[in-house]
Amino acid sequence: MNNLAPAELVLVKKACEITRDALNYCKSLIKPGISTKELDILVEKFIIDSGAKPACKGYEGYPATICASVNEMVVHGIPSKDVILKEGDIISVDLVVEYKGYHGDATRTFPVGKISEEKQKLIKVTEECFFKGVEKLKVGCRLGELSHAIQSHAEANGFSVVRELVGHGIGKSMHEPPNVPNYGKVTDGPIVTENACLAIEPMINMGRKEVWLVEDGWGVITRDGKASAHYENTVHVTKNGVEIWTL
Ligand code: CO
């Protein structure tokens, strides 16, 4: 479990605030006809103008600022001028901001214009999964209590949980211990300690849980071609409760 010092927590919090603002800005740009490449260029400028850095760009060779994952794409959609949003799509925008060496990470799934009722339900349940998990998170609990709550809520609504990708600790690095799975038993995982910073990120599929990697080596899509949603925040665990820093 990562435990950050007070001076480090200030910087993670600032990175999280820029992450939140960049996602809100991105939301304001989303409309039928815009390409995911245009979103990427504008959001990158926003982050740099905020005095921060886009942390995904160059991370293990990832070529862009945002991950823009449309419909059946689960995560890590590389922005492209050829991916043009249309009415009825859903798009998950995942971005990580680095501020003075510390990171904030968040994701939202946005509707493009009017979307189907089942896509609305998928987005709503995915957000609820995050909050059901966070309700269980406290100093001294087992991380598996959060994981189990997320899985239970997704499956109770007829959806499935992606296994191949998980949440993570965050701080000086984008990815730190522990892993934060969105499935599992209440007895799984480490005991949660004070001042942990965690990126909690349910990825929920409308159909089956299985996924494929696409040819670019990054994009992950559902095998059954049905839609997927993603909701992520960076949180700070204190002895008085959990603070959600990217909200
Ligand atoms: Co993350």
mmCIF file of N, CA and C in Angstrom, residues 73-151:
data_model
loop_
_atom_site.group_PDB
_atom_site.id
_atom_site.type_symbol
_atom_site.label_atom_id
_atom_site.label_comp_id
_atom_site.label_asym_id
_atom_site.label_seq_id
_atom_site.Cartn_x
_atom_site.Cartn_y
_atom_site.Cartn_z
ATOM 1 N N MET A 73 -14.871 -0.318 -27.278
ATOM 2 C CA MET A 73 -13.493 -0.209 -26.786
ATOM 3 C C MET A 73 -13.539 0.020 -25.278
ATOM 4 N N VAL A 74 -12.792 -0.822 -24.554
ATOM 5 C CA VAL A 74 -12.831 -0.781 -23.086
ATOM 6 C C VAL A 74 -11.895 0.313 -22.582
ATOM 7 N N VAL A 75 -10.627 0.248 -23.009
ATOM 8 C CA VAL A 75 -9.618 1.234 -22.578
ATOM 9 C C VAL A 75 -8.575 1.434 -23.674
ATOM 10 N N HIS A 76 -7.750 2.481 -23.470
ATOM 11 C CA HIS A 76 -6.524 2.735 -24.233
ATOM 12 C C HIS A 76 -6.762 2.940 -25.727
ATOM 13 N N GLY A 77 -7.922 3.520 -26.083
ATOM 14 C CA GLY A 77 -8.156 3.879 -27.478
ATOM 15 C C GLY A 77 -7.221 5.019 -27.870
ATOM 16 N N ILE A 78 -6.385 4.783 -28.884
ATOM 17 C CA ILE A 78 -5.467 5.836 -29.344
ATOM 18 C C ILE A 78 -6.275 6.844 -30.169
ATOM 19 N N PRO A 79 -6.214 8.135 -29.808
ATOM 20 C CA PRO A 79 -6.956 9.145 -30.567
ATOM 21 C C PRO A 79 -6.564 9.114 -32.046
ATOM 22 N N SER A 80 -7.560 9.352 -32.904
ATOM 23 C CA SER A 80 -7.326 9.261 -34.350
ATOM 24 C C SER A 80 -8.227 10.256 -35.076
ATOM 25 N N LYS A 81 -7.708 10.813 -36.178
ATOM 26 C CA LYS A 81 -8.537 11.724 -36.980
ATOM 27 C C LYS A 81 -9.641 10.932 -37.689
ATOM 28 N N ASP A 82 -9.473 9.622 -37.769
ATOM 29 C CA ASP A 82 -10.464 8.779 -38.437
ATOM 30 C C ASP A 82 -11.575 8.278 -37.510
ATOM 31 N N VAL A 83 -11.426 8.521 -36.210
ATOM 32 C CA VAL A 83 -12.509 8.136 -35.284
ATOM 33 C C VAL A 83 -13.325 9.396 -34.998
ATOM 34 N N ILE A 84 -14.469 9.477 -35.647
ATOM 35 C CA ILE A 84 -15.313 10.673 -35.560
ATOM 36 C C ILE A 84 -16.571 10.314 -34.778
ATOM 37 N N LEU A 85 -16.817 11.075 -33.729
ATOM 38 C CA LEU A 85 -17.950 10.752 -32.856
ATOM 39 C C LEU A 85 -19.261 10.987 -33.585
ATOM 40 N N LYS A 86 -20.226 10.078 -33.311
ATOM 41 C CA LYS A 86 -21.555 10.252 -33.885
ATOM 42 C C LYS A 86 -22.617 10.050 -32.807
ATOM 43 N N GLU A 87 -23.760 10.635 -33.076
ATOM 44 C CA GLU A 87 -24.894 10.536 -32.161
ATOM 45 C C GLU A 87 -25.114 9.069 -31.769
ATOM 46 N N GLY A 88 -25.278 8.834 -30.466
ATOM 47 C CA GLY A 88 -25.552 7.466 -29.990
ATOM 48 C C GLY A 88 -24.323 6.739 -29.494
ATOM 49 N N ASP A 89 -23.116 7.291 -29.780
ATOM 50 C CA ASP A 89 -21.882 6.678 -29.253
ATOM 51 C C ASP A 89 -21.741 6.984 -27.768
ATOM 52 N N ILE A 90 -20.927 6.166 -27.111
ATOM 53 C CA ILE A 90 -20.385 6.562 -25.802
ATOM 54 C C ILE A 90 -18.864 6.564 -25.927
ATOM 55 N N ILE A 91 -18.229 7.505 -25.207
ATOM 56 C CA ILE A 91 -16.767 7.609 -25.272
ATOM 57 C C ILE A 91 -16.191 7.721 -23.855
ATOM 58 N N SER A 92 -15.274 6.810 -23.548
ATOM 59 C CA SER A 92 -14.564 6.875 -22.268
ATOM 60 C C SER A 92 -13.276 7.659 -22.479
ATOM 61 N N VAL A 93 -13.137 8.745 -21.718
ATOM 62 C CA VAL A 93 -11.922 9.567 -21.793
ATOM 63 C C VAL A 93 -11.158 9.382 -20.491
ATOM 64 N N ASP A 94 -9.946 8.829 -20.630
ATOM 65 C CA ASP A 94 -9.084 8.522 -19.486
ATOM 66 C C ASP A 94 -7.858 9.411 -19.619
ATOM 67 N N LEU A 95 -7.526 10.152 -18.554
ATOM 68 C CA LEU A 95 -6.289 10.938 -18.657
ATOM 69 C C LEU A 95 -5.568 11.019 -17.323
ATOM 70 N N VAL A 96 -4.250 11.126 -17.441
ATOM 71 C CA VAL A 96 -3.375 11.218 -16.277
ATOM 72 C C VAL A 96 -2.556 12.494 -16.411
ATOM 73 N N VAL A 97 -2.557 13.298 -15.344
ATOM 74 C CA VAL A 97 -1.819 14.564 -15.306
ATOM 75 C C VAL A 97 -0.645 14.417 -14.345
ATOM 76 N N GLU A 98 0.519 14.951 -14.762
ATOM 77 C CA GLU A 98 1.673 15.010 -13.860
ATOM 78 C C GLU A 98 1.917 16.461 -13.468
ATOM 79 N N TYR A 99 1.955 16.713 -12.154
ATOM 80 C CA TYR A 99 2.234 18.060 -11.647
ATOM 81 C C TYR A 99 3.405 17.975 -10.675
ATOM 82 N N LYS A 100 4.504 18.638 -11.020
ATOM 83 C CA LYS A 100 5.717 18.627 -10.185
ATOM 84 C C LYS A 100 6.082 17.217 -9.720
ATOM 85 N N GLY A 101 5.966 16.255 -10.650
ATOM 86 C CA GLY A 101 6.420 14.889 -10.356
ATOM 87 C C GLY A 101 5.380 13.987 -9.709
ATOM 88 N N TYR A 102 4.151 14.496 -9.501
ATOM 89 C CA TYR A 102 3.084 13.676 -8.891
ATOM 90 C C TYR A 102 1.884 13.602 -9.832
ATOM 91 N N HIS A 103 1.069 12.557 -9.634
ATOM 92 C CA HIS A 103 0.064 12.200 -10.642
ATOM 93 C C HIS A 103 -1.376 12.219 -10.131
ATOM 94 N N GLY A 104 -2.270 12.539 -11.046
ATOM 95 C CA GLY A 104 -3.711 12.393 -10.836
ATOM 96 C C GLY A 104 -4.272 11.640 -12.028
ATOM 97 N N ASP A 105 -5.255 10.779 -11.803
ATOM 98 C CA ASP A 105 -5.753 9.872 -12.849
ATOM 99 C C ASP A 105 -7.274 9.781 -12.713
ATOM 100 N N ALA A 106 -7.984 10.022 -13.806
ATOM 101 C CA ALA A 106 -9.447 9.894 -13.761
ATOM 102 C C ALA A 106 -9.996 9.576 -15.143
ATOM 103 N N THR A 107 -11.184 9.011 -15.161
ATOM 104 C CA THR A 107 -11.878 8.632 -16.401
ATOM 105 C C THR A 107 -13.366 8.923 -16.267
ATOM 106 N N ARG A 108 -13.962 9.380 -17.350
ATOM 107 C CA ARG A 108 -15.417 9.483 -17.433
ATOM 108 C C ARG A 108 -15.867 8.858 -18.741
ATOM 109 N N THR A 109 -17.045 8.238 -18.752
ATOM 110 C CA THR A 109 -17.670 7.829 -20.006
ATOM 111 C C THR A 109 -18.787 8.816 -20.317
ATOM 112 N N PHE A 110 -18.665 9.472 -21.475
ATOM 113 C CA PHE A 110 -19.608 10.515 -21.874
ATOM 114 C C PHE A 110 -20.538 10.007 -22.983
ATOM 115 N N PRO A 111 -21.792 10.445 -22.970
ATOM 116 C CA PRO A 111 -22.679 10.158 -24.101
ATOM 117 C C PRO A 111 -22.411 11.160 -25.233
ATOM 118 N N VAL A 112 -22.591 10.722 -26.467
ATOM 119 C CA VAL A 112 -22.531 11.643 -27.615
ATOM 120 C C VAL A 112 -23.975 11.838 -28.086
ATOM 121 N N GLY A 113 -24.514 13.023 -27.833
ATOM 122 C CA GLY A 113 -25.922 13.273 -28.164
ATOM 123 C C GLY A 113 -26.824 12.326 -27.394
ATOM 124 N N LYS A 114 -27.870 11.864 -28.078
ATOM 125 C CA LYS A 114 -28.837 10.988 -27.416
ATOM 126 C C LYS A 114 -28.373 9.539 -27.554
ATOM 127 N N ILE A 115 -28.330 8.826 -26.443
ATOM 128 C CA ILE A 115 -27.890 7.422 -26.469
ATOM 129 C C ILE A 115 -29.014 6.505 -25.997
ATOM 130 N N SER A 116 -28.849 5.210 -26.268
ATOM 131 C CA SER A 116 -29.885 4.225 -25.928
ATOM 132 C C SER A 116 -30.051 4.123 -24.409
ATOM 133 N N GLU A 117 -31.209 3.608 -24.006
ATOM 134 C CA GLU A 117 -31.453 3.406 -22.574
ATOM 135 C C GLU A 117 -30.465 2.413 -21.970
ATOM 136 N N GLU A 118 -30.095 1.396 -22.742
ATOM 137 C CA GLU A 118 -29.161 0.412 -22.148
ATOM 138 C C GLU A 118 -27.766 1.003 -21.963
ATOM 139 N N LYS A 119 -27.351 1.890 -22.875
ATOM 140 C CA LYS A 119 -26.060 2.579 -22.665
ATOM 141 C C LYS A 119 -26.139 3.543 -21.476
ATOM 142 N N GLN A 120 -27.281 4.209 -21.321
ATOM 143 C CA GLN A 120 -27.457 5.090 -20.144
ATOM 144 C C GLN A 120 -27.320 4.289 -18.858
ATOM 145 N N LYS A 121 -27.942 3.113 -18.859
ATOM 146 C CA LYS A 121 -27.884 2.277 -17.653
ATOM 147 C C LYS A 121 -26.447 1.803 -17.387
ATOM 148 N N LEU A 122 -25.744 1.452 -18.463
ATOM 149 C CA LEU A 122 -24.355 0.991 -18.306
ATOM 150 C C LEU A 122 -23.488 2.089 -17.670
ATOM 151 N N ILE A 123 -23.627 3.322 -18.142
ATOM 152 C CA ILE A 123 -22.830 4.434 -17.590
ATOM 153 C C ILE A 123 -23.194 4.655 -16.125
ATOM 154 N N LYS A 124 -24.497 4.633 -15.823
ATOM 155 C CA LYS A 124 -24.960 4.889 -14.460
ATOM 156 C C LYS A 124 -24.461 3.803 -13.502
ATOM 157 N N VAL A 125 -24.601 2.554 -13.911
ATOM 158 C CA VAL A 125 -24.187 1.451 -13.024
ATOM 159 C C VAL A 125 -22.673 1.466 -12.828
ATOM 160 N N THR A 126 -21.924 1.819 -13.859
ATOM 161 C CA THR A 126 -20.453 1.862 -13.720
ATOM 162 C C THR A 126 -20.044 2.918 -12.693
ATOM 163 N N GLU A 127 -20.699 4.084 -12.739
ATOM 164 C CA GLU A 127 -20.427 5.119 -11.723
ATOM 165 C C GLU A 127 -20.829 4.629 -10.332
ATOM 166 N N GLU A 128 -21.996 4.006 -10.257
ATOM 167 C CA GLU A 128 -22.452 3.475 -8.956
ATOM 168 C C GLU A 128 -21.473 2.455 -8.396
ATOM 169 N N CYS A 129 -20.890 1.635 -9.291
ATOM 170 C CA CYS A 129 -19.912 0.627 -8.841
ATOM 171 C C CYS A 129 -18.762 1.303 -8.101
ATOM 172 N N PHE A 130 -18.262 2.415 -8.657
ATOM 173 C CA PHE A 130 -17.176 3.157 -7.991
ATOM 174 C C PHE A 130 -17.603 3.545 -6.573
ATOM 175 N N PHE A 131 -18.797 4.138 -6.454
ATOM 176 C CA PHE A 131 -19.222 4.639 -5.132
ATOM 177 C C PHE A 131 -19.535 3.501 -4.161
ATOM 178 N N LYS A 132 -20.080 2.384 -4.676
ATOM 179 C CA LYS A 132 -20.319 1.210 -3.812
ATOM 180 C C LYS A 132 -18.992 0.693 -3.258
ATOM 181 N N GLY A 133 -17.953 0.720 -4.081
ATOM 182 C CA GLY A 133 -16.637 0.288 -3.622
ATOM 183 C C GLY A 133 -16.079 1.246 -2.580
ATOM 184 N N VAL A 134 -16.149 2.545 -2.877
ATOM 185 C CA VAL A 134 -15.571 3.557 -1.974
ATOM 186 C C VAL A 134 -16.272 3.546 -0.610
ATOM 187 N N GLU A 135 -17.564 3.228 -0.589
ATOM 188 C CA GLU A 135 -18.285 3.110 0.699
ATOM 189 C C GLU A 135 -17.607 2.121 1.645
ATOM 190 N N LYS A 136 -16.953 1.101 1.072
ATOM 191 C CA LYS A 136 -16.315 0.062 1.894
ATOM 192 C C LYS A 136 -14.900 0.434 2.307
ATOM 193 N N LEU A 137 -14.346 1.455 1.650
ATOM 194 C CA LEU A 137 -12.923 1.762 1.815
ATOM 195 C C LEU A 137 -12.689 2.560 3.084
ATOM 196 N N LYS A 138 -11.933 1.994 4.012
ATOM 197 C CA LYS A 138 -11.514 2.748 5.192
ATOM 198 C C LYS A 138 -10.206 2.189 5.737
ATOM 199 N N VAL A 139 -9.532 2.994 6.551
ATOM 200 C CA VAL A 139 -8.290 2.550 7.174
ATOM 201 C C VAL A 139 -8.578 1.259 7.946
ATOM 202 N N GLY A 140 -7.806 0.221 7.679
ATOM 203 C CA GLY A 140 -7.956 -1.048 8.400
ATOM 204 C C GLY A 140 -8.824 -2.068 7.693
ATOM 205 N N CYS A 141 -9.542 -1.657 6.641
ATOM 206 C CA CYS A 141 -10.350 -2.646 5.913
ATOM 207 C C CYS A 141 -9.436 -3.429 4.983
ATOM 208 N N ARG A 142 -9.976 -4.508 4.421
ATOM 209 C CA ARG A 142 -9.227 -5.217 3.398
ATOM 210 C C ARG A 142 -9.672 -4.671 2.040
ATOM 211 N N LEU A 143 -8.696 -4.487 1.136
ATOM 212 C CA LEU A 143 -9.027 -3.913 -0.169
ATOM 213 C C LEU A 143 -10.073 -4.752 -0.905
ATOM 214 N N GLY A 144 -10.079 -6.072 -0.645
ATOM 215 C CA GLY A 144 -11.052 -6.955 -1.270
ATOM 216 C C GLY A 144 -12.500 -6.598 -0.961
ATOM 217 N N GLU A 145 -12.737 -5.896 0.137
ATOM 218 C CA GLU A 145 -14.117 -5.475 0.442
ATOM 219 C C GLU A 145 -14.623 -4.507 -0.623
ATOM 220 N N LEU A 146 -13.739 -3.607 -1.057
ATOM 221 C CA LEU A 146 -14.069 -2.675 -2.143
ATOM 222 C C LEU A 146 -14.268 -3.448 -3.454
ATOM 223 N N SER A 147 -13.323 -4.327 -3.767
ATOM 224 C CA SER A 147 -13.387 -5.081 -5.024
ATOM 225 C C SER A 147 -14.681 -5.884 -5.108
ATOM 226 N N HIS A 148 -15.011 -6.539 -4.011
ATOM 227 C CA HIS A 148 -16.204 -7.386 -3.973
ATOM 228 C C HIS A 148 -17.482 -6.558 -4.164
ATOM 229 N N ALA A 149 -17.512 -5.377 -3.550
ATOM 230 C CA ALA A 149 -18.706 -4.516 -3.672
ATOM 231 C C ALA A 149 -18.899 -4.057 -5.118
ATOM 232 N N ILE A 150 -17.805 -3.747 -5.790
ATOM 233 C CA ILE A 150 -17.892 -3.318 -7.193
ATOM 234 C C ILE A 150 -18.441 -4.458 -8.053
ATOM 235 N N GLN A 151 -17.850 -5.639 -7.918
ATOM 236 C CA GLN A 151 -18.288 -6.790 -8.719
ATOM 237 C C GLN A 151 -19.758 -7.124 -8.458
#
